[in-house]
Amino acid sequence: MLEVVDVYILCSVVLYSGIVLLTYDNYSQAVQNWLVLVTHVFAIPMIYILRNTAWIFSTVIIGLGCSVAYHTSIVFDVGQEYMGPLDISFSTLTLILVTVLVLFEEFPEWMLPVLLFVVLLLGVFWSDQMVADIVGGVTIICQVIFVVKRTFDYFFREADSKRDILFLYISLILGGGGVVAFLTDGKHSDEHYAIIHSIWHTCAYVAMYFGLRSIRRSDITDMRVPRVVFNSKLIGKIAYH
């Protein structure tokens, strides 16, 4: 069930995207670049909901910082060649992390080396858009398959008690809108790249928020998988013999 805060967040995305689509031709390049930077505030709900899962929370914060740094470098036209690889790597990492949290009841250990490989791959080939498109495309296909499976279970089998189908639908619709925005005027040299890219930011961040909201409240506060290699303490003991 949608709560008041969910409605506010959803309406803010729809309102922002609608205004941009109706007025996208009226913004200078400088204003477009600043709007992309400002739209990182839409990540706040997702960050808040992850606050109790320290290692994922920290990873997402680092990714958000890299994205802010990259788009700041665009605003001031300095250091883009250094910030670009960090942005594409950690932004995609955030998308995959949230997807894995929604798809699996427990975070699979085999996913850790996969995530490391993806980050290195995108960091090396960050200027090749096709690589990022393939990685992102595979992730989105997994999301679609999952939602279709949950829909089938909901209508033809026992209703799923671990994921809320309404939030999954909202997440998928917003994610689809974000992908369309990402692919429209997708080159940095395109006249309206920045302003359209800002819609991708808003839709993607809020889509991930609603994806996490689909996890039932009894689970969302304890998404950390108990394991030996992850110490829940901030520092923990140093290993020695």
mmCIF file of C-alpha atoms in Angstrom:
data_model
loop_
_atom_site.group_PDB
_atom_site.id
_atom_site.type_symbol
_atom_site.label_atom_id
_atom_site.label_comp_id
_atom_site.label_asym_id
_atom_site.label_seq_id
_atom_site.Cartn_x
_atom_site.Cartn_y
_atom_site.Cartn_z
ATOM 1 C CA MET A 1 0.000 0.000 0.000
ATOM 2 C CA LEU A 2 1.300 3.428 -0.961
ATOM 3 C CA GLU A 3 1.993 5.756 1.923
ATOM 4 C CA VAL A 4 1.839 9.546 1.797
ATOM 5 C CA VAL A 5 5.595 9.881 1.358
ATOM 6 C CA ASP A 6 5.475 7.426 -1.570
ATOM 7 C CA VAL A 7 2.814 9.527 -3.269
ATOM 8 C CA TYR A 8 4.852 12.705 -2.776
ATOM 9 C CA ILE A 9 7.963 11.076 -4.223
ATOM 10 C CA LEU A 10 6.066 9.654 -7.193
ATOM 11 C CA CYS A 11 4.313 12.955 -7.917
ATOM 12 C CA SER A 12 7.609 14.860 -7.755
ATOM 13 C CA VAL A 13 9.115 12.626 -10.446
ATOM 14 C CA VAL A 14 6.069 12.893 -12.694
ATOM 15 C CA LEU A 15 5.900 16.666 -12.200
ATOM 16 C CA TYR A 16 9.602 17.230 -12.887
ATOM 17 C CA SER A 17 9.632 14.964 -15.934
ATOM 18 C CA GLY A 18 6.484 16.574 -17.314
ATOM 19 C CA ILE A 19 7.873 20.097 -16.939
ATOM 20 C CA VAL A 20 11.152 19.123 -18.591
ATOM 21 C CA LEU A 21 9.425 17.411 -21.518
ATOM 22 C CA LEU A 22 7.225 20.458 -22.108
ATOM 23 C CA THR A 23 10.021 23.031 -21.829
ATOM 24 C CA TYR A 24 13.247 21.149 -22.732
ATOM 25 C CA ASP A 25 13.951 23.463 -25.661
ATOM 26 C CA ASN A 26 14.113 26.572 -23.431
ATOM 27 C CA TYR A 27 17.222 25.782 -21.365
ATOM 28 C CA SER A 28 20.749 26.946 -22.011
ATOM 29 C CA GLN A 29 23.558 24.409 -21.819
ATOM 30 C CA ALA A 30 24.698 25.794 -18.468
ATOM 31 C CA VAL A 31 21.222 25.459 -16.943
ATOM 32 C CA GLN A 32 20.911 21.925 -18.314
ATOM 33 C CA ASN A 33 24.200 20.906 -16.690
ATOM 34 C CA TRP A 34 23.164 22.353 -13.333
ATOM 35 C CA LEU A 35 19.776 20.605 -13.480
ATOM 36 C CA VAL A 36 21.484 17.239 -13.977
ATOM 37 C CA LEU A 37 23.578 17.968 -10.908
ATOM 38 C CA VAL A 38 20.581 19.017 -8.806
ATOM 39 C CA THR A 39 18.551 15.894 -9.687
ATOM 40 C CA HIS A 40 20.829 13.809 -7.472
ATOM 41 C CA VAL A 41 18.514 14.845 -4.620
ATOM 42 C CA PHE A 42 16.078 12.235 -5.937
ATOM 43 C CA ALA A 43 18.490 9.594 -4.619
ATOM 44 C CA ILE A 44 17.783 10.600 -1.002
ATOM 45 C CA PRO A 45 14.747 8.277 -0.506
ATOM 46 C CA MET A 46 16.737 5.290 -1.796
ATOM 47 C CA ILE A 47 19.689 6.147 0.454
ATOM 48 C CA TYR A 48 17.404 6.515 3.457
ATOM 49 C CA ILE A 49 15.812 3.131 2.948
ATOM 50 C CA LEU A 50 19.260 1.483 2.778
ATOM 51 C CA ARG A 51 20.562 3.135 5.943
ATOM 52 C CA ASN A 52 20.486 -0.080 7.999
ATOM 53 C CA THR A 53 22.529 -2.078 5.486
ATOM 54 C CA ALA A 54 25.974 -0.577 6.049
ATOM 55 C CA TRP A 55 28.016 -2.071 3.213
ATOM 56 C CA ILE A 56 25.397 -1.410 0.519
ATOM 57 C CA PHE A 57 24.614 2.005 1.999
ATOM 58 C CA SER A 58 28.317 2.929 1.851
ATOM 59 C CA THR A 59 28.668 1.642 -1.711
ATOM 60 C CA VAL A 60 25.657 3.645 -2.897
ATOM 61 C CA ILE A 61 26.935 6.779 -1.144
ATOM 62 C CA ILE A 62 30.294 6.407 -2.899
ATOM 63 C CA GLY A 63 28.516 5.886 -6.217
ATOM 64 C CA LEU A 64 26.368 8.953 -5.687
ATOM 65 C CA GLY A 65 29.480 10.948 -4.793
ATOM 66 C CA CYS A 66 31.172 9.823 -8.014
ATOM 67 C CA SER A 67 28.149 10.841 -10.055
ATOM 68 C CA VAL A 68 27.992 14.240 -8.370
ATOM 69 C CA ALA A 69 31.738 14.711 -8.936
ATOM 70 C CA TYR A 70 31.423 13.780 -12.613
ATOM 71 C CA HIS A 71 28.536 16.117 -13.335
ATOM 72 C CA THR A 72 30.289 18.846 -11.354
ATOM 73 C CA SER A 73 33.304 18.356 -13.603
ATOM 74 C CA ILE A 74 30.976 18.879 -16.583
ATOM 75 C CA VAL A 75 29.573 22.084 -15.090
ATOM 76 C CA PHE A 76 33.075 23.500 -14.597
ATOM 77 C CA ASP A 77 34.579 21.715 -17.622
ATOM 78 C CA VAL A 78 37.476 20.108 -15.791
ATOM 79 C CA GLY A 79 38.596 16.540 -15.057
ATOM 80 C CA GLN A 80 35.838 14.738 -16.954
ATOM 81 C CA GLU A 81 38.273 12.081 -18.195
ATOM 82 C CA TYR A 82 38.967 11.120 -14.576
ATOM 83 C CA MET A 83 35.457 11.314 -13.170
ATOM 84 C CA GLY A 84 33.730 9.648 -16.133
ATOM 85 C CA PRO A 85 34.931 6.074 -15.439
ATOM 86 C CA LEU A 86 34.008 6.361 -11.756
ATOM 87 C CA ASP A 87 30.529 7.635 -12.596
ATOM 88 C CA ILE A 88 29.617 4.929 -15.101
ATOM 89 C CA SER A 89 31.118 2.152 -12.947
ATOM 90 C CA PHE A 90 29.483 3.037 -9.648
ATOM 91 C CA SER A 91 26.177 4.142 -11.167
ATOM 92 C CA THR A 92 25.810 0.752 -12.816
ATOM 93 C CA LEU A 93 26.993 -0.946 -9.622
ATOM 94 C CA THR A 94 24.207 0.793 -7.697
ATOM 95 C CA LEU A 95 21.617 -0.378 -10.229
ATOM 96 C CA ILE A 96 22.843 -3.983 -10.021
ATOM 97 C CA LEU A 97 23.050 -3.945 -6.214
ATOM 98 C CA VAL A 98 19.460 -2.779 -5.839
ATOM 99 C CA THR A 99 18.317 -5.301 -8.447
ATOM 100 C CA VAL A 100 20.004 -8.153 -6.575
ATOM 101 C CA LEU A 101 18.420 -7.029 -3.299
ATOM 102 C CA VAL A 102 14.975 -7.123 -4.869
ATOM 103 C CA LEU A 103 15.446 -10.383 -6.780
ATOM 104 C CA PHE A 104 17.012 -12.504 -4.042
ATOM 105 C CA GLU A 105 15.907 -13.163 -0.492
ATOM 106 C CA GLU A 106 19.559 -13.377 0.548
ATOM 107 C CA PHE A 107 22.473 -11.649 -1.133
ATOM 108 C CA PRO A 108 24.368 -14.405 -3.026
ATOM 109 C CA GLU A 109 28.105 -14.631 -2.345
ATOM 110 C CA TRP A 110 28.868 -15.431 -5.992
ATOM 111 C CA MET A 111 27.564 -11.981 -6.892
ATOM 112 C CA LEU A 112 30.498 -10.222 -5.192
ATOM 113 C CA PRO A 113 33.161 -11.196 -7.775
ATOM 114 C CA VAL A 114 30.642 -10.506 -10.545
ATOM 115 C CA LEU A 115 30.154 -6.973 -9.225
ATOM 116 C CA LEU A 116 33.919 -6.487 -9.005
ATOM 117 C CA PHE A 117 34.311 -7.625 -12.616
ATOM 118 C CA VAL A 118 31.531 -5.306 -13.814
ATOM 119 C CA VAL A 119 33.078 -2.297 -12.063
ATOM 120 C CA LEU A 120 36.496 -3.001 -13.604
ATOM 121 C CA LEU A 121 34.957 -3.668 -17.029
ATOM 122 C CA LEU A 122 33.037 -0.399 -17.082
ATOM 123 C CA GLY A 123 35.995 1.532 -15.699
ATOM 124 C CA VAL A 124 38.223 0.312 -18.522
ATOM 125 C CA PHE A 125 35.657 0.614 -21.310
ATOM 126 C CA TRP A 126 33.760 3.621 -19.965
ATOM 127 C CA SER A 127 34.027 5.487 -23.261
ATOM 128 C CA ASP A 128 32.428 2.589 -25.160
ATOM 129 C CA GLN A 129 28.699 3.126 -24.682
ATOM 130 C CA MET A 130 27.875 -0.327 -26.007
ATOM 131 C CA VAL A 131 29.526 -2.017 -22.999
ATOM 132 C CA ALA A 132 27.457 -0.014 -20.523
ATOM 133 C CA ASP A 133 24.325 -0.617 -22.599
ATOM 134 C CA ILE A 134 24.876 -4.383 -22.552
ATOM 135 C CA VAL A 135 25.454 -4.516 -18.790
ATOM 136 C CA GLY A 136 22.504 -2.240 -18.076
ATOM 137 C CA GLY A 137 20.349 -4.089 -20.586
ATOM 138 C CA VAL A 138 20.997 -7.484 -18.989
ATOM 139 C CA THR A 139 20.154 -6.024 -15.573
ATOM 140 C CA ILE A 140 16.877 -4.551 -16.812
ATOM 141 C CA ILE A 141 15.926 -7.793 -18.574
ATOM 142 C CA CYS A 142 16.398 -9.614 -15.251
ATOM 143 C CA GLN A 143 14.122 -7.074 -13.594
ATOM 144 C CA VAL A 144 11.415 -7.538 -16.239
ATOM 145 C CA ILE A 145 11.577 -11.332 -15.987
ATOM 146 C CA PHE A 146 11.296 -11.087 -12.209
ATOM 147 C CA VAL A 147 8.230 -8.817 -12.351
ATOM 148 C CA VAL A 148 6.567 -11.073 -14.956
ATOM 149 C CA LYS A 149 7.252 -14.087 -12.735
ATOM 150 C CA ARG A 150 5.838 -12.318 -9.666
ATOM 151 C CA THR A 151 2.778 -11.261 -11.679
ATOM 152 C CA PHE A 152 2.171 -14.851 -12.741
ATOM 153 C CA ASP A 153 2.527 -16.032 -9.158
ATOM 154 C CA TYR A 154 0.200 -13.298 -7.930
ATOM 155 C CA PHE A 155 -2.657 -14.116 -10.291
ATOM 156 C CA PHE A 156 -2.288 -17.852 -10.811
ATOM 157 C CA ARG A 157 -0.586 -19.141 -7.687
ATOM 158 C CA GLU A 158 -0.327 -18.298 -4.027
ATOM 159 C CA ALA A 159 0.198 -14.558 -3.538
ATOM 160 C CA ASP A 160 3.809 -13.661 -2.785
ATOM 161 C CA SER A 161 4.235 -12.403 0.759
ATOM 162 C CA LYS A 162 7.841 -11.217 0.334
ATOM 163 C CA ARG A 163 7.426 -8.627 -2.437
ATOM 164 C CA ASP A 164 4.671 -6.074 -3.012
ATOM 165 C CA ILE A 165 3.587 -6.315 -6.644
ATOM 166 C CA LEU A 166 2.321 -2.696 -6.781
ATOM 167 C CA PHE A 167 5.732 -1.282 -5.912
ATOM 168 C CA LEU A 168 7.365 -3.599 -8.455
ATOM 169 C CA TYR A 169 5.035 -2.252 -11.167
ATOM 170 C CA ILE A 170 5.795 1.363 -10.241
ATOM 171 C CA SER A 171 9.512 0.626 -10.229
ATOM 172 C CA LEU A 172 9.364 -1.058 -13.623
ATOM 173 C CA ILE A 173 7.335 1.760 -15.219
ATOM 174 C CA LEU A 174 9.651 4.461 -13.867
ATOM 175 C CA GLY A 175 12.685 2.433 -14.889
ATOM 176 C CA GLY A 176 11.288 2.074 -18.401
ATOM 177 C CA GLY A 177 10.731 5.829 -18.624
ATOM 178 C CA GLY A 178 14.266 6.404 -17.409
ATOM 179 C CA VAL A 179 15.704 4.084 -20.053
ATOM 180 C CA VAL A 180 13.819 5.937 -22.793
ATOM 181 C CA ALA A 181 15.251 9.225 -21.482
ATOM 182 C CA PHE A 182 18.736 7.695 -21.274
ATOM 183 C CA LEU A 183 18.623 6.578 -24.911
ATOM 184 C CA THR A 184 17.078 9.839 -26.187
ATOM 185 C CA ASP A 185 19.748 12.362 -27.162
ATOM 186 C CA GLY A 186 22.128 9.929 -25.478
ATOM 187 C CA LYS A 187 25.386 11.433 -26.708
ATOM 188 C CA HIS A 188 27.090 14.165 -24.717
ATOM 189 C CA SER A 189 27.357 16.228 -27.882
ATOM 190 C CA ASP A 190 23.587 16.193 -28.447
ATOM 191 C CA GLU A 191 21.897 19.549 -27.941
ATOM 192 C CA HIS A 192 19.465 18.390 -25.273
ATOM 193 C CA TYR A 193 21.559 15.618 -23.722
ATOM 194 C CA ALA A 194 21.834 17.116 -20.238
ATOM 195 C CA ILE A 195 18.204 18.111 -19.752
ATOM 196 C CA ILE A 196 16.904 14.729 -20.960
ATOM 197 C CA HIS A 197 19.575 12.942 -18.916
ATOM 198 C CA SER A 198 18.198 14.661 -15.815
ATOM 199 C CA ILE A 199 14.943 12.722 -16.364
ATOM 200 C CA TRP A 200 16.990 9.523 -16.376
ATOM 201 C CA HIS A 201 18.416 10.514 -12.985
ATOM 202 C CA THR A 202 15.029 11.175 -11.423
ATOM 203 C CA CYS A 203 13.353 8.080 -12.847
ATOM 204 C CA ALA A 204 16.257 5.733 -12.111
ATOM 205 C CA TYR A 205 16.748 6.823 -8.500
ATOM 206 C CA VAL A 206 13.050 6.705 -7.675
ATOM 207 C CA ALA A 207 12.571 3.427 -9.553
ATOM 208 C CA MET A 208 15.253 1.886 -7.337
ATOM 209 C CA TYR A 209 13.526 3.353 -4.285
ATOM 210 C CA PHE A 210 10.218 1.721 -5.193
ATOM 211 C CA GLY A 211 12.031 -1.507 -6.015
ATOM 212 C CA LEU A 212 13.363 -1.530 -2.455
ATOM 213 C CA ARG A 213 9.937 -0.541 -1.129
ATOM 214 C CA SER A 214 8.551 -3.721 -2.694
ATOM 215 C CA ILE A 215 10.426 -5.666 -0.019
ATOM 216 C CA ARG A 216 8.053 -6.209 2.863
ATOM 217 C CA ARG A 217 8.720 -4.095 5.940
ATOM 218 C CA SER A 218 9.598 -7.139 8.011
ATOM 219 C CA ASP A 219 12.530 -7.756 5.678
ATOM 220 C CA ILE A 220 13.680 -4.278 4.670
ATOM 221 C CA THR A 221 15.271 -3.489 8.034
ATOM 222 C CA ASP A 222 17.458 -6.583 7.970
ATOM 223 C CA MET A 223 18.687 -7.100 4.423
ATOM 224 C CA ARG A 224 22.197 -7.921 5.582
ATOM 225 C CA VAL A 225 22.956 -11.599 5.165
ATOM 226 C CA PRO A 226 24.676 -13.009 8.291
ATOM 227 C CA ARG A 227 28.116 -14.192 7.230
ATOM 228 C CA VAL A 228 31.578 -14.521 8.699
ATOM 229 C CA VAL A 229 33.325 -12.259 6.211
ATOM 230 C CA PHE A 230 31.068 -9.287 6.937
ATOM 231 C CA ASN A 231 31.483 -7.828 10.398
ATOM 232 C CA SER A 232 28.534 -5.714 11.493
ATOM 233 C CA LYS A 233 30.786 -3.539 13.666
ATOM 234 C CA LEU A 234 32.171 -0.335 12.207
ATOM 235 C CA ILE A 235 35.834 -1.377 12.565
ATOM 236 C CA GLY A 236 35.945 -4.881 14.025
ATOM 237 C CA LYS A 237 39.014 -6.847 15.003
ATOM 238 C CA ILE A 238 42.159 -6.910 12.897
ATOM 239 C CA ALA A 239 43.076 -10.444 11.821
ATOM 240 C CA TYR A 240 46.400 -11.678 13.199
ATOM 241 C CA HIS A 241 48.120 -14.878 14.301
#
